[in-house]
Short mmCIF file of C-alpha atoms in Angstrom, two decimals:
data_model
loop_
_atom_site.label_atom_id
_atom_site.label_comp_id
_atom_site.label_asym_id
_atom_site.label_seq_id
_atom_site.Cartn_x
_atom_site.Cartn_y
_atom_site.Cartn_z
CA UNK K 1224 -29.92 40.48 154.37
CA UNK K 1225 -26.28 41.33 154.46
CA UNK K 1226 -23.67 38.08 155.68
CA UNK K 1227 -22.32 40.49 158.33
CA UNK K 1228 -25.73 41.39 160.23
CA UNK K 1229 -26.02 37.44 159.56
CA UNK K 1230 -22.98 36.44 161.46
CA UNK K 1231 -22.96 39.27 164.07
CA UNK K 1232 -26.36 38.66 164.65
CA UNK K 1233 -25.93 35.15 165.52
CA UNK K 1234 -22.18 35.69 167.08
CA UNK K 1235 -25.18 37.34 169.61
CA UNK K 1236 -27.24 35.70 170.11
CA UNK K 1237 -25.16 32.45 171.37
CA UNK K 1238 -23.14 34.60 173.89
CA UNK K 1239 -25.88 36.77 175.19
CA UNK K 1240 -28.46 35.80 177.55
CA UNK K 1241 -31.28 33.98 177.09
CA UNK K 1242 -29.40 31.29 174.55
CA UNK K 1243 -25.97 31.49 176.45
CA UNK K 1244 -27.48 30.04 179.45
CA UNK K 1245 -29.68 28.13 177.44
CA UNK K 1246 -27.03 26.28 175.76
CA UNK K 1247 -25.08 25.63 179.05
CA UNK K 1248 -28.31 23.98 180.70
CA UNK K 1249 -28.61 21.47 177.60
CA UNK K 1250 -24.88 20.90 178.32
CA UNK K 1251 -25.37 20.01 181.82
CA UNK K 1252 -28.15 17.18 180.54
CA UNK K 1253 -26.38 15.89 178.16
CA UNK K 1254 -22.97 15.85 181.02
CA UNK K 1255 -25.26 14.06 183.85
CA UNK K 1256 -24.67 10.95 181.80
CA UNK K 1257 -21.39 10.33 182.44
CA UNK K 1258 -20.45 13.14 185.85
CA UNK K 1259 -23.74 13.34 187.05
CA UNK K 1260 -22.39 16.14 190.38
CA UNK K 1261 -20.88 17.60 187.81
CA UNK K 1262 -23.82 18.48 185.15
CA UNK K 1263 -26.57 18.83 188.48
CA UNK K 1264 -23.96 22.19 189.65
CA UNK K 1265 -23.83 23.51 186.56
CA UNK K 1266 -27.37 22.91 185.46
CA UNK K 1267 -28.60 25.08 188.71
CA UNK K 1268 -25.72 27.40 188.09
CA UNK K 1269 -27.17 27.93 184.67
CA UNK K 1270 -30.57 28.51 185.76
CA UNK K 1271 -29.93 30.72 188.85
CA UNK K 1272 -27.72 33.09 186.08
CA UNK K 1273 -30.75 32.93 183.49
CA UNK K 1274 -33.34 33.78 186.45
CA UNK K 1275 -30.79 36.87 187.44
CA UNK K 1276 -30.81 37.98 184.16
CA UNK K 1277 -34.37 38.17 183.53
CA UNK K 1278 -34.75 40.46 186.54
CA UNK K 1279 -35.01 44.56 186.70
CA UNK K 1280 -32.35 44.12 189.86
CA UNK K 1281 -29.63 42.82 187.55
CA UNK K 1282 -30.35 44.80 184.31
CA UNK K 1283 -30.64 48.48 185.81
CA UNK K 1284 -27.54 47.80 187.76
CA UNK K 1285 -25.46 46.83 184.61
CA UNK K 1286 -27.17 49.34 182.90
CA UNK K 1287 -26.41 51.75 185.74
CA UNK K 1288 -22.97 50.75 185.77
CA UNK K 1289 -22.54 51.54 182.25
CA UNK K 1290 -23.56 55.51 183.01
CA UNK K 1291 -20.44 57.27 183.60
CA UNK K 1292 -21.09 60.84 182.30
CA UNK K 1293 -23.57 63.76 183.31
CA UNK K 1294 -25.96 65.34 181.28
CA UNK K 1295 -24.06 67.70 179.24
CA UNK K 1296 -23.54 71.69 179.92
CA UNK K 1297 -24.79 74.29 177.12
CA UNK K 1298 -21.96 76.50 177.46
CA UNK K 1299 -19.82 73.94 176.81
CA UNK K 1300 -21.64 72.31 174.63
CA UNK K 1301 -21.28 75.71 172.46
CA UNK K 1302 -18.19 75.65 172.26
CA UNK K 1303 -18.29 72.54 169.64
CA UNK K 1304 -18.14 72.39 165.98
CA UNK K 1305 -20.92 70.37 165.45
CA UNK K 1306 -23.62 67.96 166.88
CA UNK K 1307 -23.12 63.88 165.87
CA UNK K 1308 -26.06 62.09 166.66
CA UNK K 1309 -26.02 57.93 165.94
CA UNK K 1310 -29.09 56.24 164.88
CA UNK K 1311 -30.46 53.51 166.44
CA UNK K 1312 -32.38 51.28 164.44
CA UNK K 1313 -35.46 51.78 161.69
CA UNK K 1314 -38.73 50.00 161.46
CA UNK K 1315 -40.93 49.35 158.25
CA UNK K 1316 -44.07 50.74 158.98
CA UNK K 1317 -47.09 48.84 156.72
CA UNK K 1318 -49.38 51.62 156.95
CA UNK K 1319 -47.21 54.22 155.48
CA UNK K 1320 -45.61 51.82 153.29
CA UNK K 1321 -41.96 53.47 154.41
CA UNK K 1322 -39.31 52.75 157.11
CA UNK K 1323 -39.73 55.23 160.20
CA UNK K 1324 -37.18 55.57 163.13
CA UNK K 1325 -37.64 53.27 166.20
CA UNK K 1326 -37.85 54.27 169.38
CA UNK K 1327 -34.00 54.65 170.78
CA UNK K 1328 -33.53 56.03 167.23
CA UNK K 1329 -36.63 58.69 168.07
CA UNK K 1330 -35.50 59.86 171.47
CA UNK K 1331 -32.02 60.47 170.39
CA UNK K 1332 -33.12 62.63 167.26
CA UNK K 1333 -35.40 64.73 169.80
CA UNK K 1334 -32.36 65.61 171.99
CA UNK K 1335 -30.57 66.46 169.27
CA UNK K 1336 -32.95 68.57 168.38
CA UNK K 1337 -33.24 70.34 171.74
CA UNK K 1338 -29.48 70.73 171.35
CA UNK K 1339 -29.43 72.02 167.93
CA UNK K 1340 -32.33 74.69 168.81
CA UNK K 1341 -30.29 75.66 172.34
CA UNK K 1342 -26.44 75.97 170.26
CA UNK K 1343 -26.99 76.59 166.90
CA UNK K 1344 -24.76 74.04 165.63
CA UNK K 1345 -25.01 72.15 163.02
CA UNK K 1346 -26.09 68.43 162.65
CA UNK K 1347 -24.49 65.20 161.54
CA UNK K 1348 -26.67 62.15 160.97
CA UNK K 1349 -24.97 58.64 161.08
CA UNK K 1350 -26.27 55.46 160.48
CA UNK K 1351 -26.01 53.28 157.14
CA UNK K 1352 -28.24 49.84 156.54
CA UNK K 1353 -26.79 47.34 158.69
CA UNK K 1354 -29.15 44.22 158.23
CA UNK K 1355 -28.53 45.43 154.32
CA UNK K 1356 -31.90 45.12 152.93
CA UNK K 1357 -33.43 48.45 153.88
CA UNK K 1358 -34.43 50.40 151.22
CA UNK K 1359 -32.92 53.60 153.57
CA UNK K 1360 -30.25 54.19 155.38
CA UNK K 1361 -31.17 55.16 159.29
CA UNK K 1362 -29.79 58.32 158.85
CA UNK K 1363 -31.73 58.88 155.86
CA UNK K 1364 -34.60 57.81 157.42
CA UNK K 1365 -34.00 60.46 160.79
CA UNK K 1366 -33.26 63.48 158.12
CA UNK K 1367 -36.32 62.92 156.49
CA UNK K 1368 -38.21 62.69 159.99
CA UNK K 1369 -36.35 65.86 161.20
CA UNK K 1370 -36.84 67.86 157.64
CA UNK K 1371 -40.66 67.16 158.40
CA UNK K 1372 -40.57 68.76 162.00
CA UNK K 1373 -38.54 71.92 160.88
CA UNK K 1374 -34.90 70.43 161.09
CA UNK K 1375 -32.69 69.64 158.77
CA UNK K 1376 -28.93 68.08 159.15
CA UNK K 1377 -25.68 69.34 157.27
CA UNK K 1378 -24.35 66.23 156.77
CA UNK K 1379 -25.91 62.97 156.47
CA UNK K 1380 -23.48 59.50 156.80
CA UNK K 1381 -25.19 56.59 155.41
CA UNK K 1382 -22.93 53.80 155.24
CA UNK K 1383 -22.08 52.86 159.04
CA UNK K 1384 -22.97 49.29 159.67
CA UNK K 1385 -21.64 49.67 163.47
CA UNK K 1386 -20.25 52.60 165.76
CA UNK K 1387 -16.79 52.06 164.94
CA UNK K 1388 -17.68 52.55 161.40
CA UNK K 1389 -19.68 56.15 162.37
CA UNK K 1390 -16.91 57.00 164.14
CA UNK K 1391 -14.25 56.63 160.97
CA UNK K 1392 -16.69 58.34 158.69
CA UNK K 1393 -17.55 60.71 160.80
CA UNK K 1394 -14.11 61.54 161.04
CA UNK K 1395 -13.77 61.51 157.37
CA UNK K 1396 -16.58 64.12 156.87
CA UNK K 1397 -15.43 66.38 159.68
CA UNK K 1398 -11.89 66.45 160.02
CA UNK K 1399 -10.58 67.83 156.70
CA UNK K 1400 -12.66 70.77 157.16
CA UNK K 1401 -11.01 71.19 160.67
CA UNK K 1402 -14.09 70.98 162.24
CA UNK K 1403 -12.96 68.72 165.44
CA UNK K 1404 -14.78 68.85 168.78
CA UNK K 1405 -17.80 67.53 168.31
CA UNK K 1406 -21.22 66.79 170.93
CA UNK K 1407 -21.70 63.05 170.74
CA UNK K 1408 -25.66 62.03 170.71
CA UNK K 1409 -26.54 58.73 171.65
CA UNK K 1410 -27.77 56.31 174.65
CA UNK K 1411 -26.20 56.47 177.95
CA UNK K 1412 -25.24 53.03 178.15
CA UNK K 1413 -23.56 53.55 174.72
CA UNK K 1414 -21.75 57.04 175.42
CA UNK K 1415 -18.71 54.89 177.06
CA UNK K 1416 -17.92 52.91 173.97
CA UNK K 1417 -18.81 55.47 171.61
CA UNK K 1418 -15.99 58.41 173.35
CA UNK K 1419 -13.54 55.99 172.98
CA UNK K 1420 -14.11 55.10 169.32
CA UNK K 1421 -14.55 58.14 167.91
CA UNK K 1422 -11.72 60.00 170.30
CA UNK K 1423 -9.51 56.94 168.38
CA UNK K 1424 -10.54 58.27 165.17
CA UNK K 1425 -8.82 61.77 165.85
CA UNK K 1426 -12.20 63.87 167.30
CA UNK K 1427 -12.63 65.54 170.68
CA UNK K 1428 -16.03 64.23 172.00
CA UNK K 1429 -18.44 66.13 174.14
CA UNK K 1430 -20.94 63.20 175.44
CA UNK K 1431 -24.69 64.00 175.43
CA UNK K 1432 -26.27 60.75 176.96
CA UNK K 1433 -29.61 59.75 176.04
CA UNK K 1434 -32.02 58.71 178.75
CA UNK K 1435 -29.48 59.09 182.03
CA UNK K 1436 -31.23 56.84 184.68
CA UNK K 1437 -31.62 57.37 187.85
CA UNK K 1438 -29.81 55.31 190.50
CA UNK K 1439 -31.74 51.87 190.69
CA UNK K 1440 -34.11 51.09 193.57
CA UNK K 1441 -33.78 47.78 195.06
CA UNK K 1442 -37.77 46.70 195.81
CA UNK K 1443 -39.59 43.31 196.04
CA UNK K 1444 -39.88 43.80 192.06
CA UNK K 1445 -36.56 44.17 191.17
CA UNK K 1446 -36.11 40.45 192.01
CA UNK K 1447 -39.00 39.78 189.71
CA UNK K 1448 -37.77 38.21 186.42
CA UNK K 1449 -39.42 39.91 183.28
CA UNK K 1450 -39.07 40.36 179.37
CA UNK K 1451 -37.81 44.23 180.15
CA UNK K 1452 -35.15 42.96 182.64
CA UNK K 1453 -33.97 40.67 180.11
CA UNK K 1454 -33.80 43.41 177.80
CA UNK K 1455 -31.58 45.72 180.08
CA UNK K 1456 -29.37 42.91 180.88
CA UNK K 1457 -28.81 42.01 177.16
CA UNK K 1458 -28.11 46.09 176.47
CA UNK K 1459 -25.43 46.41 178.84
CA UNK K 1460 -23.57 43.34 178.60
CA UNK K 1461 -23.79 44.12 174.36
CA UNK K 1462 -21.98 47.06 175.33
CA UNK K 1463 -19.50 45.71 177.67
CA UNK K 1464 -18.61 42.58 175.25
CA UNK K 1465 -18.30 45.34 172.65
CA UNK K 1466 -15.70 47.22 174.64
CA UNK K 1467 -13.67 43.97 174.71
CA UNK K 1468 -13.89 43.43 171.14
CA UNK K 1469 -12.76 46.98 170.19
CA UNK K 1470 -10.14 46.50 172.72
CA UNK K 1471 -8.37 43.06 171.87
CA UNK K 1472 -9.12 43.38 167.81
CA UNK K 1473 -8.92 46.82 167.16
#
């Protein structure tokens, strides 16, 4: 396993919820000992912010929040050079004995797909090995998948560890050709984050979000905390602590 999945992995993990939260609770204890007002508030605050973030309530709306394009037009989509479509994680199947895509990585090929079949462009795969012990790359991995339903890509980029990197290779493999205006493939919640780093590299993005939601709807189990709210929550803040990366370090 590679040092940098190591250490972004675990930069994660301590700022996202669950262990964020987590942490701050064990702070609070350990703070009751010597300001005990003090480490009660922010134990409860800690808990109240864990509960929220286990709920469907919090995580569509972030996740909702996050959706800021529409599904995209065919005729303009047509008017692009090519499709880009980012991978989204493999999985080593035992049966098989051989990595398959997962399921983001699966529903974003499909459109792609569907888009390829409707324009006639051509395809660009990107995705390297980011945890750095697959024996594929993820794009390798979604060109073989689409080679055995019929489709095959033009170009395949296999050494992306993260989307800034797809977006500077991608821009490497399309620009010198002058092949510029591109329709962007990936996750709804990640189209906002993706436009901006690959418009940076020097290529005019048409975004075709993945799995567009429908606006949330607040019932008695939206306030019910569960594993998939926690999920949700997790996705969008990832993308919203990404945006502040790319934007202060970049």
């Amino acid at each position: 396993m590679s040092s940098y999945f190591l250490v972004r992995r675990l930069i994660e993990t301590l700022i996202l919820p669950p262990t964020v939260f987590m942490l701050g609770m064990l702070a609070a204890l350990m703070l009751r000992s010597w300001f005990p007002r003090l480490g009660t508030v922010l134990f409860g605050v800690c808990w109240l912010l864990l509960y929220l973030a286990h709920t469907p309530l919090v995580g569509n709306a972030l996740l909702y929040s996050l959706q800021r394009y529409p599904p995209i037009d065919l005729q303009v989509a047509r008017q692009a050079d090519a499709i880009v479509v980012l991978t989204a994680g493999i999985v080593y199947d035992d049966q098989r004995q051989q990595w398959q895509l997962g399921g983001n990585s699966w529903r974003r090929m499909r459109y792609a797909e569907a888009l390829h079949a409707r324009t006639g462009l051509p395809l660009l795969l990107s995705g390297g090995r980011p945890r750095g012990f697959e024996d594929d790359s993820e794009a390798g991995v979604m060109q073989r998948v689409m080679q055995q339903r019929g489709t095959s890509a033009k170009w395949v980029e296999t050494k992306a560890r993260n989307t800034a990197e797809s977006a500077r290779y991608t821009a490497a493999i399309l620009l010198p050709p002058g092949l510029q205006r591109i329709v962007l493939v990936t996750h709804t919640h990640h189209i906002p984050r993706s436009v901006e780093r690959f418009e940076r590299a020097g290529l005019n993005v048409l975004p075709a979000p993945v799995d567009i939601m429908a606006k949330p709807h607040i019932d008695l189990l939206a306030f019910l905390p569960n594993a998939k709210g926690l999920e949700a929550t997790s996705a969008a803040l990832h993308e919203y602590l990404g945006q502040l990366w790319y934007r202060w370090f970049s």
